[in-house]
Every structure is written in C-alpha cells, then in structure tokens.
Coordinates of C-alpha atoms and ligand atoms in Angstrom, one line a residue:
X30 CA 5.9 -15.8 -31.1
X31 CA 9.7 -14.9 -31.0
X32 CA 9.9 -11.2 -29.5
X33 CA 13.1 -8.7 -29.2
X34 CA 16.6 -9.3 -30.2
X35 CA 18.0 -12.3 -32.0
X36 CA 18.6 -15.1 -29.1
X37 CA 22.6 -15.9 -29.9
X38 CA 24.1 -18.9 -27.5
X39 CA 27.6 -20.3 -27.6
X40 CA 27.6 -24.1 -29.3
X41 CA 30.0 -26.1 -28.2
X42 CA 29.8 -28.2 -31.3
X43 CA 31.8 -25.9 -33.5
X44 CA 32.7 -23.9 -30.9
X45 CA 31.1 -20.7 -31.8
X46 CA 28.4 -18.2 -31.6
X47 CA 25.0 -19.1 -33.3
X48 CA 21.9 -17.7 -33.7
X49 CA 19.5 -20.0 -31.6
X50 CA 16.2 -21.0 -33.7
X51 CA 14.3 -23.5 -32.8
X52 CA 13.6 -26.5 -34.9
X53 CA 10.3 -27.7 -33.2
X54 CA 7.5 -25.7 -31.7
X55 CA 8.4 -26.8 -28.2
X56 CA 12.3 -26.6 -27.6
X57 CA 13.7 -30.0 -26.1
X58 CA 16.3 -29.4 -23.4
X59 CA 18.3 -32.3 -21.8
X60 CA 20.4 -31.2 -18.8
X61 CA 22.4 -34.0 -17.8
X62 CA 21.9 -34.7 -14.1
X63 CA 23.1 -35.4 -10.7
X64 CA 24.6 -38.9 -9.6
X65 CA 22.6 -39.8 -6.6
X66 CA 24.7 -41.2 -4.4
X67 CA 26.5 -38.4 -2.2
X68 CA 25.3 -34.7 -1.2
X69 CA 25.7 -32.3 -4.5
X70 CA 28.4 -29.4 -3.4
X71 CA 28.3 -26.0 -4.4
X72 CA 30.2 -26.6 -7.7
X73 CA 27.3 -29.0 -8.9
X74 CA 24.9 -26.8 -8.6
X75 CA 26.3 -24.7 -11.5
X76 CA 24.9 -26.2 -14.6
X77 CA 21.3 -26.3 -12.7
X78 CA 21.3 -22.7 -12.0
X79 CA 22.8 -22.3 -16.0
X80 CA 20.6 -24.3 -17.2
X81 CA 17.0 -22.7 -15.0
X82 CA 18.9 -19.5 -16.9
X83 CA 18.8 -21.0 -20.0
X84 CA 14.9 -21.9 -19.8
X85 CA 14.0 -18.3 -18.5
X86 CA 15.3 -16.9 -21.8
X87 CA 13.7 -18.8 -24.1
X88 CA 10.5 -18.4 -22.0
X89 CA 11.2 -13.8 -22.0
X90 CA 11.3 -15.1 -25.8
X91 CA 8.2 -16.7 -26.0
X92 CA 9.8 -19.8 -27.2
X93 CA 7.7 -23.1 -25.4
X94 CA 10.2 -25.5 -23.6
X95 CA 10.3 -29.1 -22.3
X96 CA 13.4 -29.9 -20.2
X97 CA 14.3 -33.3 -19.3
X98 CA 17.3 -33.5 -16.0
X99 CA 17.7 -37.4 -15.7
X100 CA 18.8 -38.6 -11.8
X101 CA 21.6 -41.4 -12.2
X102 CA 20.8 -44.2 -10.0
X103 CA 22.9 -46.3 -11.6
X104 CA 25.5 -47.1 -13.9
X105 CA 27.8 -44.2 -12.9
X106 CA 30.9 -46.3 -12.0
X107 CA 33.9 -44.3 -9.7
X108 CA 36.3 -42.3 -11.6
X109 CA 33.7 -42.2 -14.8
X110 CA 35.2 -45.5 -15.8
X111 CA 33.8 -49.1 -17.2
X112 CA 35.4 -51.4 -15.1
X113 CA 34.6 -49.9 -11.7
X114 CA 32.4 -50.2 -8.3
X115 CA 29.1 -48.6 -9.4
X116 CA 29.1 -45.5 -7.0
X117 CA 25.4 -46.0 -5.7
X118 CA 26.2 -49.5 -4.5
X119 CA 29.5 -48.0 -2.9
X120 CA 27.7 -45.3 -0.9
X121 CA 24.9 -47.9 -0.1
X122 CA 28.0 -50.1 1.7
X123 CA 29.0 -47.3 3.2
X124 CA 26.1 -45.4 4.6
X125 CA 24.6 -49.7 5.1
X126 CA 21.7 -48.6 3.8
X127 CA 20.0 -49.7 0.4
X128 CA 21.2 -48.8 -3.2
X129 CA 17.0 -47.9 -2.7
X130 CA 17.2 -45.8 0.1
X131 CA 20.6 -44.1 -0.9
X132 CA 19.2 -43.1 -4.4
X133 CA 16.1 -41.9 -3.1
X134 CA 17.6 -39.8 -0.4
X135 CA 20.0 -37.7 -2.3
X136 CA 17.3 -37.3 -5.0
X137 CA 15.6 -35.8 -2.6
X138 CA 18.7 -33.3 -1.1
X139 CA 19.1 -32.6 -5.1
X140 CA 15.6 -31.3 -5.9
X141 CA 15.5 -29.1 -2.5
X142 CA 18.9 -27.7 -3.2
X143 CA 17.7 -26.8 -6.3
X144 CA 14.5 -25.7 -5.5
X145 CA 16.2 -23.3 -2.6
X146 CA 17.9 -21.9 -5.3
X147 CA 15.0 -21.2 -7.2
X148 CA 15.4 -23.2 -10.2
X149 CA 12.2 -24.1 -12.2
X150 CA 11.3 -27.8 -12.0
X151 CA 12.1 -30.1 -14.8
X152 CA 9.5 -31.1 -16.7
X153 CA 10.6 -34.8 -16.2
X154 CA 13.3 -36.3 -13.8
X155 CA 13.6 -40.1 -15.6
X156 CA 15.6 -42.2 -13.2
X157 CA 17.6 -44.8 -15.0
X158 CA 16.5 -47.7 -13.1
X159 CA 13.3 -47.0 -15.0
X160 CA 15.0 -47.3 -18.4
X161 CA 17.3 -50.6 -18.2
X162 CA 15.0 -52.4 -21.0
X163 CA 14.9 -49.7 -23.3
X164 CA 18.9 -49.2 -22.6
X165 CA 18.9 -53.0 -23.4
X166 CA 17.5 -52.7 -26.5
X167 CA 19.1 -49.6 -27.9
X168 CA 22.2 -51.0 -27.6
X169 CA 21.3 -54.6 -28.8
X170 CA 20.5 -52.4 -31.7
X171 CA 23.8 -51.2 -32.0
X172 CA 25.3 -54.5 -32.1
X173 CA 22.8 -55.6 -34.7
X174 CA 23.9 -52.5 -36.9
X175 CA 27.7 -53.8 -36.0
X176 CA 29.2 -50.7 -33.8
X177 CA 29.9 -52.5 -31.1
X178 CA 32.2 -56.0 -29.9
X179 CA 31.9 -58.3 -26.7
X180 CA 34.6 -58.2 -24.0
X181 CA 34.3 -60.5 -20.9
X182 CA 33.9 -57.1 -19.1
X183 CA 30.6 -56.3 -21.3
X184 CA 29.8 -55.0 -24.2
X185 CA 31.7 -52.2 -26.3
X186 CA 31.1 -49.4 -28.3
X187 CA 33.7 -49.5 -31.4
X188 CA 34.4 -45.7 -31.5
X189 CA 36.7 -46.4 -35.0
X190 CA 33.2 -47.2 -36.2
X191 CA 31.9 -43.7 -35.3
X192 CA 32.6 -41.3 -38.3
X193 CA 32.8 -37.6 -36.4
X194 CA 33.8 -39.3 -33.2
X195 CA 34.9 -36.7 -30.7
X196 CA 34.3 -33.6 -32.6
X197 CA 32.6 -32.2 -29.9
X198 CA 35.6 -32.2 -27.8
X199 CA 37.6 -30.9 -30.5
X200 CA 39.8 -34.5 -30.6
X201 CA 42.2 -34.5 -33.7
X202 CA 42.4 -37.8 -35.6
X203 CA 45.4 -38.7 -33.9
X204 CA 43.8 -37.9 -30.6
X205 CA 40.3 -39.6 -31.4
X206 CA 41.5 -42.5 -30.5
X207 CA 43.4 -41.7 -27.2
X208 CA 40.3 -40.3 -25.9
X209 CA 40.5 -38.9 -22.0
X210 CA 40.9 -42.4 -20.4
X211 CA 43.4 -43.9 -18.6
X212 CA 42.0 -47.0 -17.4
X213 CA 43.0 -50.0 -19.3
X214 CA 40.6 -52.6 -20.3
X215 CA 41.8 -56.1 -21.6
X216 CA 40.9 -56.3 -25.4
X217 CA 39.8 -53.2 -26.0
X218 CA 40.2 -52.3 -29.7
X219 CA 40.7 -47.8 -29.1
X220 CA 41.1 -46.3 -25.9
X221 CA 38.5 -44.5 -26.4
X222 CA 35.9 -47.3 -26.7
X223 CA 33.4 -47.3 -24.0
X224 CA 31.1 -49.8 -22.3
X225 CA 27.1 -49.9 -23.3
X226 CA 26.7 -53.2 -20.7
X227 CA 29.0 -54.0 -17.5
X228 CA 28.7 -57.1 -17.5
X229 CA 29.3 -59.0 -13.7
X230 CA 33.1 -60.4 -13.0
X231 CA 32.7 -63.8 -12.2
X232 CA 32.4 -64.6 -9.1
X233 CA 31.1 -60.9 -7.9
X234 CA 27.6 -60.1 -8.1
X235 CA 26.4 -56.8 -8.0
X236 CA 23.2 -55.6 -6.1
X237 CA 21.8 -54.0 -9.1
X238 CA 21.9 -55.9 -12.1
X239 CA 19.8 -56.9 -14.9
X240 CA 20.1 -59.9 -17.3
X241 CA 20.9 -58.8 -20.9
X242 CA 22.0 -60.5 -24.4
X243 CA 25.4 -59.9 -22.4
X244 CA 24.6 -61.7 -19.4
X245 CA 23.7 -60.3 -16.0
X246 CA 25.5 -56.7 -14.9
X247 CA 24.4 -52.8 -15.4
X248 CA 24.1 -50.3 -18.5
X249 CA 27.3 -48.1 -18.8
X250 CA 26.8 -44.7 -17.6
X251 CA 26.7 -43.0 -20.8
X252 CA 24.0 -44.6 -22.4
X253 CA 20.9 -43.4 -20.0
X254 CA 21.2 -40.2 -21.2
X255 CA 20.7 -41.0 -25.0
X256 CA 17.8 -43.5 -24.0
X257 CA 16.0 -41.3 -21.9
X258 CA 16.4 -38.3 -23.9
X259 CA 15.1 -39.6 -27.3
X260 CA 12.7 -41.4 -25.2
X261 CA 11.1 -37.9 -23.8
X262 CA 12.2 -35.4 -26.2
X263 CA 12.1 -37.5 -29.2
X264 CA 14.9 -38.8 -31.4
X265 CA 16.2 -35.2 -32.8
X266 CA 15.4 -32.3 -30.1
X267 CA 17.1 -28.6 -30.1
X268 CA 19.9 -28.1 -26.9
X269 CA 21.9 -30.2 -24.4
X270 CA 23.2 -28.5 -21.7
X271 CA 25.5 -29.8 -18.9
X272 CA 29.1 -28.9 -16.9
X273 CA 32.2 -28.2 -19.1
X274 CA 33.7 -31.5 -17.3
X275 CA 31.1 -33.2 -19.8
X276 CA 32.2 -31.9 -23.3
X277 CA 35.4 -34.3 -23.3
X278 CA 34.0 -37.8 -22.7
X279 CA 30.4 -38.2 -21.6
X280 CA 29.0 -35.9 -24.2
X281 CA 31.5 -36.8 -27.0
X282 CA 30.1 -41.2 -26.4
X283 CA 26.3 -39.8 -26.0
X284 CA 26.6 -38.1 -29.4
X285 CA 28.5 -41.3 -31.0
X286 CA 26.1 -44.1 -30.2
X287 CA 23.2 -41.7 -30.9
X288 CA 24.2 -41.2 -34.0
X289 CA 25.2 -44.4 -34.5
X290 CA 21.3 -45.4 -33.5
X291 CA 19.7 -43.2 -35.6
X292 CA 21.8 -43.5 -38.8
X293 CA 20.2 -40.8 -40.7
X294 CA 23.1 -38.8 -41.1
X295 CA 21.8 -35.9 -39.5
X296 CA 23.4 -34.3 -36.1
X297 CA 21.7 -35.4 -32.9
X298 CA 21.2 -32.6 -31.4
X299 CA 22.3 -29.3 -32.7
X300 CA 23.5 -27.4 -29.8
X301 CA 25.5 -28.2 -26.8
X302 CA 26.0 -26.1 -24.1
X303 CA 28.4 -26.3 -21.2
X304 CA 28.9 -24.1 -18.3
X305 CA 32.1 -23.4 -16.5
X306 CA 33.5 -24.6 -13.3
X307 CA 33.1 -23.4 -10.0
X308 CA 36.5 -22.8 -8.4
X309 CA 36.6 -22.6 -4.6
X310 CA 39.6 -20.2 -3.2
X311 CA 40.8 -20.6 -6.8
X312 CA 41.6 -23.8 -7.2
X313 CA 39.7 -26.7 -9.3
X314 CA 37.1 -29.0 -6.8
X315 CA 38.4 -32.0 -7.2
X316 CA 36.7 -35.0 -5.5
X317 CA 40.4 -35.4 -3.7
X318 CA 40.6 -32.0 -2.5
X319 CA 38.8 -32.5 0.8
X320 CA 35.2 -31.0 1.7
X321 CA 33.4 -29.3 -0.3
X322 CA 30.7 -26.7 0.7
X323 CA 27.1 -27.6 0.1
X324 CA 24.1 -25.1 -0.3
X325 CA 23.4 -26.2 3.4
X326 CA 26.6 -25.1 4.5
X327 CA 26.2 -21.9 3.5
X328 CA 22.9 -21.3 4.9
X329 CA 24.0 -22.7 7.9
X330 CA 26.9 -19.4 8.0
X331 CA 23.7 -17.1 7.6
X332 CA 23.8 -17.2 3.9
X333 CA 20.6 -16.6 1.9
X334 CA 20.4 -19.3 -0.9
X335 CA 19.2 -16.2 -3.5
X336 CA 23.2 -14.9 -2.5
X337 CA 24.5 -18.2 -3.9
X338 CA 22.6 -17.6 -7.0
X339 CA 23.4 -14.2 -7.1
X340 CA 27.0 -14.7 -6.7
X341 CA 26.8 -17.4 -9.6
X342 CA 24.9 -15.0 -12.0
X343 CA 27.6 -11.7 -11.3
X344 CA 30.0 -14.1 -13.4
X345 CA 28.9 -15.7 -17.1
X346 CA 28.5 -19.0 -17.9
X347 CA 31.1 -19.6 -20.0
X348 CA 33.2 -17.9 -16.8
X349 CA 35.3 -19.7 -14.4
X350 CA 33.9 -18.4 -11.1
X351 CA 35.6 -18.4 -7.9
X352 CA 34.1 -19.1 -4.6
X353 CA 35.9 -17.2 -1.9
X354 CA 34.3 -15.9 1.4
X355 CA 34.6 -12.3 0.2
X356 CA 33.0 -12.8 -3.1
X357 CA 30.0 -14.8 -1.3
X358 CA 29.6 -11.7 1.2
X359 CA 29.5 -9.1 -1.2
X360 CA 26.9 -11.4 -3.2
X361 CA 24.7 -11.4 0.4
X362 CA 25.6 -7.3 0.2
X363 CA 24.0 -6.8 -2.8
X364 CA 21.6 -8.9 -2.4
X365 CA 20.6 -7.5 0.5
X366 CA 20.6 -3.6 -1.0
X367 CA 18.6 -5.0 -3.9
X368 CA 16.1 -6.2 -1.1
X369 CA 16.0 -3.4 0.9
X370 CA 15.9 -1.0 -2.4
X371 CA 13.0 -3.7 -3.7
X372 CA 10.9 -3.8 -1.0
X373 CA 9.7 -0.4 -1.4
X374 CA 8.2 -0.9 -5.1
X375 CA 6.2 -4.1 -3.9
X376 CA 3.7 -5.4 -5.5
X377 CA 5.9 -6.0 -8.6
X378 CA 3.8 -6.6 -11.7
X379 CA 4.3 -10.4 -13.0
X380 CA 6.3 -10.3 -15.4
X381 CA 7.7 -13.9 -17.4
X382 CA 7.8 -12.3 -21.3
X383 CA 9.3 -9.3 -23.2
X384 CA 6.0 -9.0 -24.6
X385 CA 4.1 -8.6 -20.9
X386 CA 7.0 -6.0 -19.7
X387 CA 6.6 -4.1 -22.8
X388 CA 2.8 -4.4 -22.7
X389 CA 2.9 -2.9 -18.8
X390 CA 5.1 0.1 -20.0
X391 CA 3.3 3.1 -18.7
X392 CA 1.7 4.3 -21.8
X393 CA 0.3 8.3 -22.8
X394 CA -1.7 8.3 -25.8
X395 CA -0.7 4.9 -26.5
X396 CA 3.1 6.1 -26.7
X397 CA 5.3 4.8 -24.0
X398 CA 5.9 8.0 -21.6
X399 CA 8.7 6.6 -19.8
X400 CA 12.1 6.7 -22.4
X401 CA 14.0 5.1 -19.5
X402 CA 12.3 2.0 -18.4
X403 CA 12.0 1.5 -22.0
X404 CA 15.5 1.6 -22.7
X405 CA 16.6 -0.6 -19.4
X406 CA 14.0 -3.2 -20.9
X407 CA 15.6 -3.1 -24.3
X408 CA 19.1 -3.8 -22.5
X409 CA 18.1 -6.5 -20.4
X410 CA 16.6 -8.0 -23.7
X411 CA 20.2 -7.6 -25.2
X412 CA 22.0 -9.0 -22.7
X413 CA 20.0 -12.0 -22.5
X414 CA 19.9 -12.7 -26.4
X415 CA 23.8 -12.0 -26.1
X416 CA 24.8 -15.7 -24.8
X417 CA 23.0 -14.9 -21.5
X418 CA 24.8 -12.2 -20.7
X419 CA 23.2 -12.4 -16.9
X420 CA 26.0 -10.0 -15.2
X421 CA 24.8 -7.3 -17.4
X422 CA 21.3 -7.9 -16.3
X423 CA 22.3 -7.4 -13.1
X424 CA 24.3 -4.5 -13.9
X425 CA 21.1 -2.9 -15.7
X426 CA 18.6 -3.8 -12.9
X427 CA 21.4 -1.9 -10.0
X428 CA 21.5 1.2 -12.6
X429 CA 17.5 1.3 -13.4
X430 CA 17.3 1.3 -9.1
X431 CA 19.5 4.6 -8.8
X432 CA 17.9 6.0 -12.1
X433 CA 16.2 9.6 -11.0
X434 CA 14.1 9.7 -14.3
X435 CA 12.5 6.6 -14.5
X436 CA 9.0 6.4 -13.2
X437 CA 8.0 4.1 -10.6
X438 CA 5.8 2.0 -12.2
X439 CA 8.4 1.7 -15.2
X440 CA 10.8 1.1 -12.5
X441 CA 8.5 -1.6 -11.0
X442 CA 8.2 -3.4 -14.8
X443 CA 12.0 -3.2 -14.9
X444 CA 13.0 -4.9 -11.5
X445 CA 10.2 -7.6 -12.3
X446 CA 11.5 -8.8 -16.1
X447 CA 15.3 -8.6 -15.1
X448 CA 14.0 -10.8 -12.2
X449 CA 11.7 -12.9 -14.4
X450 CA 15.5 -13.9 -15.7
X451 CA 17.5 -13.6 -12.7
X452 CA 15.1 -15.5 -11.0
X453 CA 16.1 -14.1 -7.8
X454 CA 12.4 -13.5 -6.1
X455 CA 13.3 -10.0 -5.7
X456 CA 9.3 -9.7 -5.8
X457 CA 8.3 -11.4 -2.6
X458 CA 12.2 -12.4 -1.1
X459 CA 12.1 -10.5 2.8
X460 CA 15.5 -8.7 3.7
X461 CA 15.0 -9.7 7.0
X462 CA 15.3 -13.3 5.6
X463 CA 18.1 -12.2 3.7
X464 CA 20.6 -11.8 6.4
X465 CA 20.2 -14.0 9.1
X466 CA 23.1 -13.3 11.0
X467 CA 22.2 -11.6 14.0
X468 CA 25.5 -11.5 15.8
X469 CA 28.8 -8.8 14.3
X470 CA 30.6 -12.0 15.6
X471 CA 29.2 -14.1 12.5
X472 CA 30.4 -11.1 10.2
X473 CA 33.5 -11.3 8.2
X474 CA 36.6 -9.0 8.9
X475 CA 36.2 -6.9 5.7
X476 CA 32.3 -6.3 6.6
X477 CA 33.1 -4.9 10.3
X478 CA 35.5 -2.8 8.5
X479 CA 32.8 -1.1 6.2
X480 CA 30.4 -1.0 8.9
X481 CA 33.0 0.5 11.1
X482 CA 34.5 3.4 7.9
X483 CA 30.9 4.1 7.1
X484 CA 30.0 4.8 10.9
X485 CA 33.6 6.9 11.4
X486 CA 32.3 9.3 8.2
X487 CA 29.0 9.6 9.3
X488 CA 29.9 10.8 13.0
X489 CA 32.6 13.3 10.9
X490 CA 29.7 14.5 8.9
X491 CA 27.1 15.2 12.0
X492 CA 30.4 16.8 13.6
X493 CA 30.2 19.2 10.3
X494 CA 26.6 19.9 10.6
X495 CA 26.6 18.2 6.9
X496 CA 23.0 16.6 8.1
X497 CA 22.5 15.3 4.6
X498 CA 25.1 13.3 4.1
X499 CA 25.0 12.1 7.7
X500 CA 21.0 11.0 6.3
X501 CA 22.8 9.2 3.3
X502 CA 25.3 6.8 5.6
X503 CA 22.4 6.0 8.1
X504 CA 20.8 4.9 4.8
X505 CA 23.4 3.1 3.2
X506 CA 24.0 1.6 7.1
X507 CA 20.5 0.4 7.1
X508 CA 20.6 -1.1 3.5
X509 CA 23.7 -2.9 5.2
X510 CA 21.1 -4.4 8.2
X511 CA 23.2 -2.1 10.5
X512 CA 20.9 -0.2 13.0
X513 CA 22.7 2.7 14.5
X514 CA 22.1 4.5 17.7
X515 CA 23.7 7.8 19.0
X516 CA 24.6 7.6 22.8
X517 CA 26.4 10.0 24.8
X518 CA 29.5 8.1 24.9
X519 CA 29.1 8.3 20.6
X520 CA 27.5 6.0 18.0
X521 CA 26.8 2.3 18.9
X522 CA 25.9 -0.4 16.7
X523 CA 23.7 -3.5 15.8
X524 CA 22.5 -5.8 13.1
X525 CA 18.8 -5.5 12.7
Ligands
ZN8 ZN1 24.4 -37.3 -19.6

C-alpha cells in the first residue's frame, strides 16, 4: 500500500518530472556498478549513496523493491572504449597478482565502503564473469535478428539499425551518429556503433577470454548490464539508476540493444535516473587529475563515514556537489550536533514507513495531540516524494530538534523517520565515534577559529554576570566536542 504524497522523480528519458508508479508489485532497480579493478574514490560512491536513497523512499512508501548493483569484472576496457586493454587484466599486471585475486579484492573494498556508509545491501551483486554464456547468446540473437556486423575486432552493434537511438542522451539526428567516441575503429559503419564481443588481436591473447560464434575474446562492457538485468529483474522492470557520466553512452547502447532484443516495441525500462558529479575543490575528478580521496582517507583524517554521507545528502541529486575540506568539516559539525542533540532522545522508535511514524504519533482520544511532529512528518514526506528532496529532510529534522512545542516522544518519531531516509544511524551512531580527532592540531583553521570566538564570548559573558548565556556557549562548546575548563590564568581548552 502507497501511503502520503504522490512519489515524483526526475526521468532522464524525457528529461522531466513524473509521477513514479510502479508497474509491478515489486519495483526492479538496476544500479549500474563498480569496475573492480582499482580502489572506488569518493566521487564513486555517489550514485550508491543516491541510489540506497532512492530504495529508502520507496520503502517510507510502502512500495516492495529488488535492486540489482552488478560488479564488472570484465569487459570494461580503459577509456570506455572497444578496442582497448581490459582494465581488470591491466591492474592484474600491475599489482602481478590475478585478474581473480584483483576482482575479488576491490569487490570486497567496494561492499565495505558502502557498507561504512550505510547503504542497504543489494539484493543481488551478479558478477559478469558469471554471465559470459548468457551475454553470448543475447547477442548471437541480435545478429540472428540482423542488428549487428562482424569486424576483425569483434562483433558490432549497427546503431543506424536502432530506431530511438540515443534519445536518452538527448542526441539530435545529426548527432546520433557521432555519438561521444573518439576512438576510431577500422570498418565501422557509425561512430557510434559499439562492440557486443572483443574479439582477441591475433597474435595477443588475453587472460580472460571465452570462445564465441566470433571466436575467442571478451563481451563488450555494455552488454552485462542488459544481460544481467533482464536476467534478475526480468525483461521489462521499473528504474535504472546510475552517475550522470552514464546517460551519454553506456546507458544510451544498454537501451539500444535491449530494445533491439526484446522487439516488442515497448520502452525498456521506463525511468532513468542519474545523479550528479562529485567535484573535488571544484573542479571535475578526472582519472588524469592525480589522487583522488577514498572513504578511507577520510576516516583516516578523523572523519566519520555518516559525515561523508551527510555532506552528500546537504546537496540534491541532481546537484553538482563540491568536496572541499570546509564543506566536509561542517558536514562532521553537524553531524556531530545532531549526535550530541540525538543522544538524549535514545531509544528512538524503529521507524522504516510513513505508515509506522504516523501510527507512533502520540495519540489523545485517538486524535494526534502533537500538531507539530505531525506537521514535521508531513514535510519530510513532501520532501521525499519531491525528487528526493533529502536537504530539506535534513533541514526539517535540525528545525523539529530546536522545536519548543513538540513533544518528546513526537520528537523521537520525527528524528527516527527523517533517519529511516537519511539513513544516517542517528539511533544508535556514538558522538564520541563521531569525532575522532583527539588533538586541536588535527582541526582545520576555520574550526580553531569558532572554538576560539565562541570561548572569547563566553569569558565576555561570565565577565557580565550574563550566567545564561555563558550556560548556552559551554553548551554549544560541548556539542562542538570542546571541553572547557576555567583556570586562574582564564579558560583553557580540550577536545573530549
Ligand atoms: Zn551498466
């Protein structure tokens, strides 16, 4: 059962706003994702955490959902093209370990990074190794319905063949058939055709490799993710999500040869969603553009993984967000209040639906009694029907905290359904965890600074005889970690 507001998402097929209803009594969600073959940075964690967002919202809805992220452990060749090293067997010559052991050991970095950032488990994570016959066949099957020709460098997907090729990345008729590429393949008949089998180079043979109609080689990146989704989700299923650096090619070939497949003139899947890029100090991560940070990195600085996600969910989806140190410590700040402020209400009721949080309203006579946490609950619905609006949950969760008329126990329902779809663990996280920097010499500039105003207005205050506001910056101190003790020789301080 469908409960509260209308849930509205942003399709990029069309690009506009839709209502979202469901066309199955379980919701299929393929998230395209990660390319095992290097640690994910902070930038590819986005469309997880976008995604886990995505799946809370239907789930406040009461709307059942089976999400599919496949793990690429093959086929992604470098620079996304057809012709090049695969990148699994490049890292495995570069790490000299096996295309095996490479695979298996950033799978596993992937699914704790993502499980420090609290996202809920897929509900399958097909690797494509496990899918090369089925890949085989689906795309013998597009030969057989003629979509696609034989180069020596494999086999090719005719997009001219494709009717509503690219509309998903908005590509005009002209533009359809320059496509995003570059590379140049001998014979190709558009620039926009893709490979469905790599086929070896003589002379070279690859580590992993399969023999097909084609001969012996790998499939081509794209076509995992139509095999493997219709394999778990079923031919037609409701959303795709994935990063905005998707919607131009990957996307755009996963929804030609689909279609292609199927033939029964019906979309494949009728909504796309794509979250923005990550920036970091403003500019664009580009794999050129030297290190970038990983989830460990950050932890390692004394960063709680919850700030990352914070920080992520203070901008929308649809947002380009930029990482900078400043915007990362007021994420921990806030955090960190929210903890403090949190801690207090514990035990939080459990809370996953709309239906539950109205249901735990504090009733009189069978008549809610308190007006305010039903209000903050009827804004949190809102914002989450409104594209996933998750900054104004946040926004709504902060105001409900400093609200004098709401109840505690409707304050207590409130803090656990925005956090049912923040998914912060604001009902067990421990502000001592929080902030693990125990040292001012880890702190940033800018947070000495506040530390060091809030303690100058606090001794001006006691110097007044204003004891209650002197009260108020010990308390906003604290809810900063910041212990402070009075000594003759005036105020000293310490992180808890
Ligand atoms: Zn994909």
């Amino acid at each position: 059962m469908t409960t509260g507001q209308q849930l509205r998402l942003y399709n990029s097929l069309g690009r506009r706003m839709m209502d979202f209803t469901p066309s199955a009594d379980v919701v299929g969600i393929y998230s395209c994702g990660p390319t095992v073959y290097h640690f994910a940075h902070l930038g590819n964690m986005r469309p997880y955490v976008f995604a886990d967002t995505l799946r809370r919202a239907l789930r406040w809805k009461g709307i059942p959902a089976r999400q599919v992220v496949n793990i690429t452990d093959v086929g992604h060749a470098v620079a996304d093209s057809d012709t090049g090293e695969d990148k699994i067997e490049l890292a495995a010559a570069r790490e000299e370990r096996t295309v095996e052991e490479i695979a298996a050991f950033y799978t596993q970095t992937y699914l704790d990074d993502v499980t420090a950032l609290n996202v809920m488990p897929a509900d399958v994570y097909p690797r494509a190794t496990e899918y090369v016959p089925q890949m085989i066949e689906f795309a013998a099957r597009l030969e057989e319905l003629g979509y696609t020709y034989v180069l020596p460098s494999g086999l090719y997907f005719d997009t001219s063949k494709s009717p509503g090729y690219g509309t998903l990345a908005l590509l005009d008729v002209e533009g359809q058939r320059e496509g995003a590429r570059v590379e140049q393949v001998e014979g190709r008949r558009n620039k926009s055709d893709f490979a469905l089998w790599r086929a070896e180079e003589p002379g070279v043979r690859r580590v992993m490799r399969w023999n097909s109609p084609w001969g012996w080689g790998a499939p081509g990146w794209h076509l995992e993710c139509s095999v493997m989704s219709m394999a778990l989700l079923g031919p037609h299923f409701d959303i795709h999500t994935g990063g905005v650096d998707h919607r131009q090619l990957h996307h755009v070939n996963e929804i030609a040869q689909s279609e292609a497949y199927l033939g029964d003139g019906r979309p494949w899947v009728p909504y796309w969603l794509h979250c923005e890029f990550l920036l970091l100090n403003n500019a664009k991560i580009a794999k050129s553009s030297g290190p970038v940070p990983r989830l460990a990195d950050l932890v390692e600085s004394g960063y709680h993984p919850m700030a990352f996600r914070l920080f992520l969910l203070g901008g929308h989806y649809r947002s380009q967000l930029d990482l900078t140190t400043n915007a990362v410590d007021a994420a921990q700040a806030t955090l960190r209040r929210l903890t403090g402020r949190v801690e207090a209400l514990r035990p939080l009721p459990a809370v996953e639906t709309l239906e539950q949080a109205l249901a735990l309203l504090p009733r009189d006579q069978g008549a809610v009694a308190d007006k305010a946490a039903a209000a903050y609950l009827e804004e949190i619905d809102a914002a989450i029907s409104a594209d996933l609006a998750t900054p104004r949950i946040l926004a709504t969760l902060q105001e409900s905290l400093r609200d004098p008329d709401i109840s505690t126990e409707g304050l207590r329902v409130v803090v656990a359904a925005a956090d049912a779809l923040l998914g912060l663990g604001l009902a067990s996280l421990d502000a001592r965890e929080v902030d693990r920097r125990r040292s001012a010499a880890d702190l940033h500039p800018a947070e000495v600074e506040t530390i060091e105003r809030l303690i100058a207005e606090r001794t001006q205050a006691r110097k007044e005889r204003n004891w209650g506001r002197a009260d108020e910056i010990r308390a906003e101190l604290e809810e900063l970690g910041v212990q402070v003790t009075d000594t003759q020789a005036g105020p000293t301080w310490e992180l808890r």
